[in-house]
Structures are given as structure tokens and as C-alpha cells.
Coordinates of N, CA, C and O in Angstrom, one line a residue:
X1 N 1.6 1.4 -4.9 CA 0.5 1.2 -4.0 C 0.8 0.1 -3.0 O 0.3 0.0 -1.9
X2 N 1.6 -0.6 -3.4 CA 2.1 -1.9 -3.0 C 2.8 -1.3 -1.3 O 2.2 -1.8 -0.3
X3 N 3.7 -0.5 -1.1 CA 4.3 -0.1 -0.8 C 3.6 0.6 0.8 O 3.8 0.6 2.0
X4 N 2.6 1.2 -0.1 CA 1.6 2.1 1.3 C 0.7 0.8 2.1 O 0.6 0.7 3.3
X5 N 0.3 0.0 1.1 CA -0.3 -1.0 2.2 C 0.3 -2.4 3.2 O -0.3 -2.9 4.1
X6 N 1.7 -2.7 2.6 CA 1.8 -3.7 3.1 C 2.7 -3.9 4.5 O 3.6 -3.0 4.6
X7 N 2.6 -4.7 5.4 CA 3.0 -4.9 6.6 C 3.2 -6.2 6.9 O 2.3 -6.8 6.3
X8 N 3.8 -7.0 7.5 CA 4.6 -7.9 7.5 C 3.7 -9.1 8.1 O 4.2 -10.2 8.4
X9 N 2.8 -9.0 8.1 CA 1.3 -10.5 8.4 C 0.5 -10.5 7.1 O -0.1 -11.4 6.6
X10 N 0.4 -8.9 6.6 CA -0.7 -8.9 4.8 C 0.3 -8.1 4.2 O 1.1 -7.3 4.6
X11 N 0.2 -8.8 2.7 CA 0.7 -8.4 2.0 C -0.9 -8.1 0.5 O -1.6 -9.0 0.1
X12 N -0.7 -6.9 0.2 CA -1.7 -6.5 -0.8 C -0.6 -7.0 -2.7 O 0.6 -7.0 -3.1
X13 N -1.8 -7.2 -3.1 CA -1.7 -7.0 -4.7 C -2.6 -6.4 -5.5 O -3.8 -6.7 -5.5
X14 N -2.0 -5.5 -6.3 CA -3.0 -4.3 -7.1 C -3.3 -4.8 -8.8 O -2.5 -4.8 -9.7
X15 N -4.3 -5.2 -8.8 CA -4.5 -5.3 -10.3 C -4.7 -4.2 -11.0 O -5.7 -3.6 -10.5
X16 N -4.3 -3.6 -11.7 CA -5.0 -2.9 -12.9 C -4.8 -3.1 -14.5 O -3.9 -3.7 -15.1
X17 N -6.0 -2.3 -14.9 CA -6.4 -2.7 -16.3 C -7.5 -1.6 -16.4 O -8.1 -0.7 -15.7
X18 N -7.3 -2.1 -17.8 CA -8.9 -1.2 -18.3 C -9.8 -2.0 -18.4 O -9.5 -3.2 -18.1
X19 N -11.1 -1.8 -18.9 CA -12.5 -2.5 -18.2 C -12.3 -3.5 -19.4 O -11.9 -3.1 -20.5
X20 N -12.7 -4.7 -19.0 CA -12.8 -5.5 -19.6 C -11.4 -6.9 -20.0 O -11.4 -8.0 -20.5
X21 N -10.4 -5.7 -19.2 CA -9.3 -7.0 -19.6 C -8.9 -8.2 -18.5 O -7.8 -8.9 -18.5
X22 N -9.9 -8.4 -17.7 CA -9.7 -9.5 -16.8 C -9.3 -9.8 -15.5 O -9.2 -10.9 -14.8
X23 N -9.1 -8.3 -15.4 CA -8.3 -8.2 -13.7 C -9.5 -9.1 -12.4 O -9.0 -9.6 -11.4
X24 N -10.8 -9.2 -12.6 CA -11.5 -10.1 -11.6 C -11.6 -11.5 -12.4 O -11.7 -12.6 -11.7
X25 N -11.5 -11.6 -13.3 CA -11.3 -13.6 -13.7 C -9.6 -13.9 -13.4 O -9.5 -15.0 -12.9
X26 N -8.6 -13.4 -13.5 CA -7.4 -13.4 -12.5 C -7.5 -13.7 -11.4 O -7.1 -14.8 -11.0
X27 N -8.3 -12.8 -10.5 CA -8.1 -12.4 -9.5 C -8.8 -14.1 -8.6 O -8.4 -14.9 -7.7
X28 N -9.9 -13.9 -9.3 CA -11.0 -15.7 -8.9 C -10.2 -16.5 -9.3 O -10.4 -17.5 -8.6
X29 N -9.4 -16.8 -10.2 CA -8.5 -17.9 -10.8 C -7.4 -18.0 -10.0 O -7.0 -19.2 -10.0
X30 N -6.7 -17.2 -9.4 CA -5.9 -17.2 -8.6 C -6.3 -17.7 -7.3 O -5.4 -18.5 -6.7
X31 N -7.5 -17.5 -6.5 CA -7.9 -17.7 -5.4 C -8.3 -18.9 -5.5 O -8.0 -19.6 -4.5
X32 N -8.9 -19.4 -6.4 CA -9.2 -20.8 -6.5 C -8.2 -21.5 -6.4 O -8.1 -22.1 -5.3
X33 N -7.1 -21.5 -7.3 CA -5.7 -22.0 -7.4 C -5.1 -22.1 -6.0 O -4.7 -23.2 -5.7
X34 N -5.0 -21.2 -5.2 CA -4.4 -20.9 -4.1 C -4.8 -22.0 -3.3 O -4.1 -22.8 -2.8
X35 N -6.5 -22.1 -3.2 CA -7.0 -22.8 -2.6 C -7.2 -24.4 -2.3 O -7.2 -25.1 -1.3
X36 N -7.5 -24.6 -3.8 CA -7.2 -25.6 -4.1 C -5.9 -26.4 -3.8 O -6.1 -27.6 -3.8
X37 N -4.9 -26.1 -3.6 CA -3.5 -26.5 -3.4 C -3.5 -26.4 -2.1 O -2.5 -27.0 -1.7
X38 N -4.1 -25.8 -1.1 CA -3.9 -25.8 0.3 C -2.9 -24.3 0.6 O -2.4 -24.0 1.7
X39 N -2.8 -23.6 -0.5 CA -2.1 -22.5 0.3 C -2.5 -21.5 0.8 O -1.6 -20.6 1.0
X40 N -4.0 -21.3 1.3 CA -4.8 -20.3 2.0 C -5.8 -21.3 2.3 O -6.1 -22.4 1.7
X41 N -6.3 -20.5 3.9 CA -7.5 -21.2 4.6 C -8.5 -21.3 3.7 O -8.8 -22.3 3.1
X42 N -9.0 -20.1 3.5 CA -10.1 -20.0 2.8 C -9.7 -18.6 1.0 O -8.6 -18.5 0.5
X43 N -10.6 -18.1 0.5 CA -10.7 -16.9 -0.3 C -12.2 -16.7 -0.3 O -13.1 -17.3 -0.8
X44 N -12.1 -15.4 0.7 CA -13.1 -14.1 0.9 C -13.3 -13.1 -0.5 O -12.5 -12.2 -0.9
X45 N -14.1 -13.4 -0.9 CA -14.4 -12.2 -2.7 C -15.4 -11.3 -2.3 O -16.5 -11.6 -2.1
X46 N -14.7 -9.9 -2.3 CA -15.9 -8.9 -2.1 C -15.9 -7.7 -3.3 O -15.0 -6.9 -3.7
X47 N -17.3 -7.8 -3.8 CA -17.3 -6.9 -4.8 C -18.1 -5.5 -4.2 O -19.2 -5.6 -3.7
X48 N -17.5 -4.7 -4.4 CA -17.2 -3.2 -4.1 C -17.4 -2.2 -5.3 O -17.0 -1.1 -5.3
X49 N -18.2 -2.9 -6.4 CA -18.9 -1.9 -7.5 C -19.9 -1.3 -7.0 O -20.6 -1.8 -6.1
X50 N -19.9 -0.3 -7.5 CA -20.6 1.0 -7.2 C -20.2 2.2 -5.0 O -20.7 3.2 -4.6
X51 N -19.3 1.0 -4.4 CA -19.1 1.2 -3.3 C -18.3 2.9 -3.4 O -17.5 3.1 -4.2
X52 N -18.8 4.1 -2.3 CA -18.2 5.1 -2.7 C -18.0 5.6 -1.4 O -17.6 6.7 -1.2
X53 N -18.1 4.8 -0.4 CA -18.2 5.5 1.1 C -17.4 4.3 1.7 O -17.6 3.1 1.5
X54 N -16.0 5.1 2.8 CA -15.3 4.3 3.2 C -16.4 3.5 4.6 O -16.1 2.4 5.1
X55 N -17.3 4.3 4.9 CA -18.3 3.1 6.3 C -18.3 2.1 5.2 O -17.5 1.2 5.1
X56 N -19.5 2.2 4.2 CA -20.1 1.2 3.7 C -18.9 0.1 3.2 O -19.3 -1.0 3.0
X57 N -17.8 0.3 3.1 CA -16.6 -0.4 2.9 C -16.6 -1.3 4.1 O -16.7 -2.5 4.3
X58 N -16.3 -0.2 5.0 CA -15.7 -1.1 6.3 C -16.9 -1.9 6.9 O -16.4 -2.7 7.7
X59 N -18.4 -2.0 6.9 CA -19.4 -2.5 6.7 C -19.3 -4.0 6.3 O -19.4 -5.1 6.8
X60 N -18.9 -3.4 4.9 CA -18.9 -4.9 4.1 C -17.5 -6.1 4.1 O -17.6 -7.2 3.4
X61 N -16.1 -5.7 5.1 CA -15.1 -6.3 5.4 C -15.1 -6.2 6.8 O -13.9 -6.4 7.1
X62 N -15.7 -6.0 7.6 CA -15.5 -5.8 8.9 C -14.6 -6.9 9.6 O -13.8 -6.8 10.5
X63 N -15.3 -8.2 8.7 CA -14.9 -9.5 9.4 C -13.0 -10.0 9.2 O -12.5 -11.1 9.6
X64 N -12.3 -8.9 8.4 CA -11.4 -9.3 8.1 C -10.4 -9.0 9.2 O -9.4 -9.8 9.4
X65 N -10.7 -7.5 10.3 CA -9.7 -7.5 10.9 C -9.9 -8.2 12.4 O -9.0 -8.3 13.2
X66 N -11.2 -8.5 12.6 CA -11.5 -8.8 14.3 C -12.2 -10.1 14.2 O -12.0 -11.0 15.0
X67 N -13.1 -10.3 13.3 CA -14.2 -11.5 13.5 C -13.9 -12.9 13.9 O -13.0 -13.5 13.4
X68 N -14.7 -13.5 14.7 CA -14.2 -14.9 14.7 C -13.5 -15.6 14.0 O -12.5 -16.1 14.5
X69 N -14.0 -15.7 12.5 CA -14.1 -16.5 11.2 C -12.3 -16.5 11.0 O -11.6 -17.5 10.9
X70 N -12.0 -14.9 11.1 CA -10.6 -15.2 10.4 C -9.7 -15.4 11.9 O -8.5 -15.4 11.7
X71 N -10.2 -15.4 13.4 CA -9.6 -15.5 14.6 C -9.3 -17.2 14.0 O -8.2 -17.6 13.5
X72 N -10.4 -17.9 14.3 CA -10.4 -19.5 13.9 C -9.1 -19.9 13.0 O -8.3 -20.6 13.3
X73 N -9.3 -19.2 11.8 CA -8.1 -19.8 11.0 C -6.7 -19.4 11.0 O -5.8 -19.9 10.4
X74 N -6.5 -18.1 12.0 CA -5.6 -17.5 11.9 C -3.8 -18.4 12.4 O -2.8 -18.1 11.9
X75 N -3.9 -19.1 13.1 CA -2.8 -20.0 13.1 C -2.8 -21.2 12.0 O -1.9 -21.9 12.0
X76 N -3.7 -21.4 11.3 CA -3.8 -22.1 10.0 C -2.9 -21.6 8.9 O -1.9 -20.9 9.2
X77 N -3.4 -22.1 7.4 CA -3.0 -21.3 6.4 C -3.3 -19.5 6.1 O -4.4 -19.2 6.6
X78 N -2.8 -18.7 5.5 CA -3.1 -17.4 5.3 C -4.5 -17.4 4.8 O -4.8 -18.4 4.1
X79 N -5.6 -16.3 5.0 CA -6.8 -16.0 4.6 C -6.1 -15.2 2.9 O -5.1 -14.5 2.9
X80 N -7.1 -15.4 1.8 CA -7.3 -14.5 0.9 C -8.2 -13.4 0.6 O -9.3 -13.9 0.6
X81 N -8.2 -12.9 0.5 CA -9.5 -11.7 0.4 C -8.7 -10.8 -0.7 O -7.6 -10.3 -0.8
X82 N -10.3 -11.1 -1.7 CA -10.1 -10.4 -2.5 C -11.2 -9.2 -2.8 O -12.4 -9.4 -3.0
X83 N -10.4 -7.9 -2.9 CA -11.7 -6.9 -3.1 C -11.6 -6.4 -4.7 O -10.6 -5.8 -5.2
X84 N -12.9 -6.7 -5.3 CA -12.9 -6.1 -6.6 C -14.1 -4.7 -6.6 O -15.0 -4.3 -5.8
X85 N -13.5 -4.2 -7.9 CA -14.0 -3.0 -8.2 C -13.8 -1.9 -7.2 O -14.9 -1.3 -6.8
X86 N -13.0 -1.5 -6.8 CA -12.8 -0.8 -5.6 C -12.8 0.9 -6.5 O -13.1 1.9 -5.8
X87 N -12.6 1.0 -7.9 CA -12.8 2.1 -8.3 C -13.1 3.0 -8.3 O -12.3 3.9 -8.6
X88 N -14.6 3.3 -7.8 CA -15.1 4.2 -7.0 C -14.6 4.4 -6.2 O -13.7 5.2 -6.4
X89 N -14.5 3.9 -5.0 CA -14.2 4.3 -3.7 C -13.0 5.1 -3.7 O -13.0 6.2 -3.2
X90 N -11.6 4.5 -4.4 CA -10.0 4.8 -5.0 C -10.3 6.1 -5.7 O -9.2 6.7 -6.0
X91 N -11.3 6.6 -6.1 CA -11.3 7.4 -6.7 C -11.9 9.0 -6.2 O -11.5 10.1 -6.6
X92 N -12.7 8.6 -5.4 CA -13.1 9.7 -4.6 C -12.9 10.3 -2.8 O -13.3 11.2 -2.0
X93 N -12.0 8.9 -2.8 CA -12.2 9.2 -1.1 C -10.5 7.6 -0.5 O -10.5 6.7 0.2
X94 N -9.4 8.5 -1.8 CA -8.1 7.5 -1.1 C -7.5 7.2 -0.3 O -7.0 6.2 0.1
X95 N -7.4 8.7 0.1 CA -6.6 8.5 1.6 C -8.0 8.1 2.7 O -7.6 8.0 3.9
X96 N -9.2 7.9 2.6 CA -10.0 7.5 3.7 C -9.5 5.8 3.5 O -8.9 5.1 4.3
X97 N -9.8 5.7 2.8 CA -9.6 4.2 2.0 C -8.1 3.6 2.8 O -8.0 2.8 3.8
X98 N -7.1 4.3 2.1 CA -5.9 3.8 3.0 C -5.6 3.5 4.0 O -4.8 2.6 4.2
X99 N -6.1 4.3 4.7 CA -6.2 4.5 6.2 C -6.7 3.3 6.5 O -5.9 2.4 7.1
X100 N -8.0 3.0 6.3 CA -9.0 2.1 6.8 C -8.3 0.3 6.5 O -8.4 -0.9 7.0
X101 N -7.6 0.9 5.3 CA -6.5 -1.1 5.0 C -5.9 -1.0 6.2 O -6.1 -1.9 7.0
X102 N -4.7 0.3 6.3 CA -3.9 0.3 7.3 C -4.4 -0.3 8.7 O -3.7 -1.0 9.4
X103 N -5.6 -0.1 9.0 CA -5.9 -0.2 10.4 C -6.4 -1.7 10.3 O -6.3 -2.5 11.2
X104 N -6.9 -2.0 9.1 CA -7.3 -3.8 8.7 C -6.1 -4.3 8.6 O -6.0 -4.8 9.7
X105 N -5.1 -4.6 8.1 CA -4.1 -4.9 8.4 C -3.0 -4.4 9.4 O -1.9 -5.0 9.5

């Protein structure tokens, strides 16, 4: 998966697991970490349970590929964004999904 999303300004990382083994306490422990040490501007956490429609996706990240917020820090350190539970969506509608990273990054 690694492979289909990444491009030379974002780079993606794919957790998987089965429910319960930790892939979003990782994922927050990592961004804290990151953060904390100064190696990202900020970490963006968006949870995407129950999300099944790539609008309502792009809805809820909009600000990642145009918005002020990440224009401001963009000569700073790298932005983190992390999307959890993407399940649904990965599951019913991937190539809409892909597409829509591609054009975010």
C-alpha cells in the first residue's frame, strides 16, 4: 500500500492488525513522540470510524491539501496526520479512496 500512496513531499504508513491490538495507541504515541521532540509542526488525528463515503472523507481532511493551517507551516517542520479507522471506507470504496490521497498528496 505503501507503494500506491507515496510521493516525494508525503510519505504514508499503514498500520494493520486485528481489533484490539493497538494500531491507534501506536499511532497517538508516535505522534506525540514526533512532536514532542520537534520533528513535526503539529499532529492532525482523524478518526474515520464508521466513515463509508469518500465526500464525507474528503469533508473531514479537506484542510490537509489547500488550507491555510498547513500553507502556514508548510516551510516549517513536516505536518503529521493521522487517519484512524479508515476500515470501512478501505473496504467498500478503495480505489475512490486512493485516488482522493493521490490528489491530497
Amino acid at each position: 500500500m505503501f507503494n500506491n500512496f507515496a510521493n516525494e513531499s508525503a510519505r504514508v504508513v499503514y498500520l494493520k492488525g486485528g481489533p484490539e491490538s493497538g494500531k491507534s495507541t501506536i499511532s497517538k504515541f508516535l505522534g506525540n513522540y514526533l512532536e514532542e521532540r520537534h520533528k513535526v509542526s503539529y499532529v492532525k488525528y482523524f478518526n474515520m470510524e464508521r466513515v463509508s463515503s469518500v465526500a464525507v472523507f474528503s469533508s473531514r481532511v479537506e484542510m490537509i491539501g489547500s488550507n491555510y493551517e498547513v500553507k502556514q507551516v508548510s516551510n516549517l517542520l513536516p505536518v503529521l496526520v493521522i487517519l484512524d479507522n479508515l476500515d470501512c471506507l478501505l473496504k467498500t470504496q478503495f480505489e475512490k479512496f486512493r485516488s482522493k490521497i493521490q490528489e491530497i498528496i
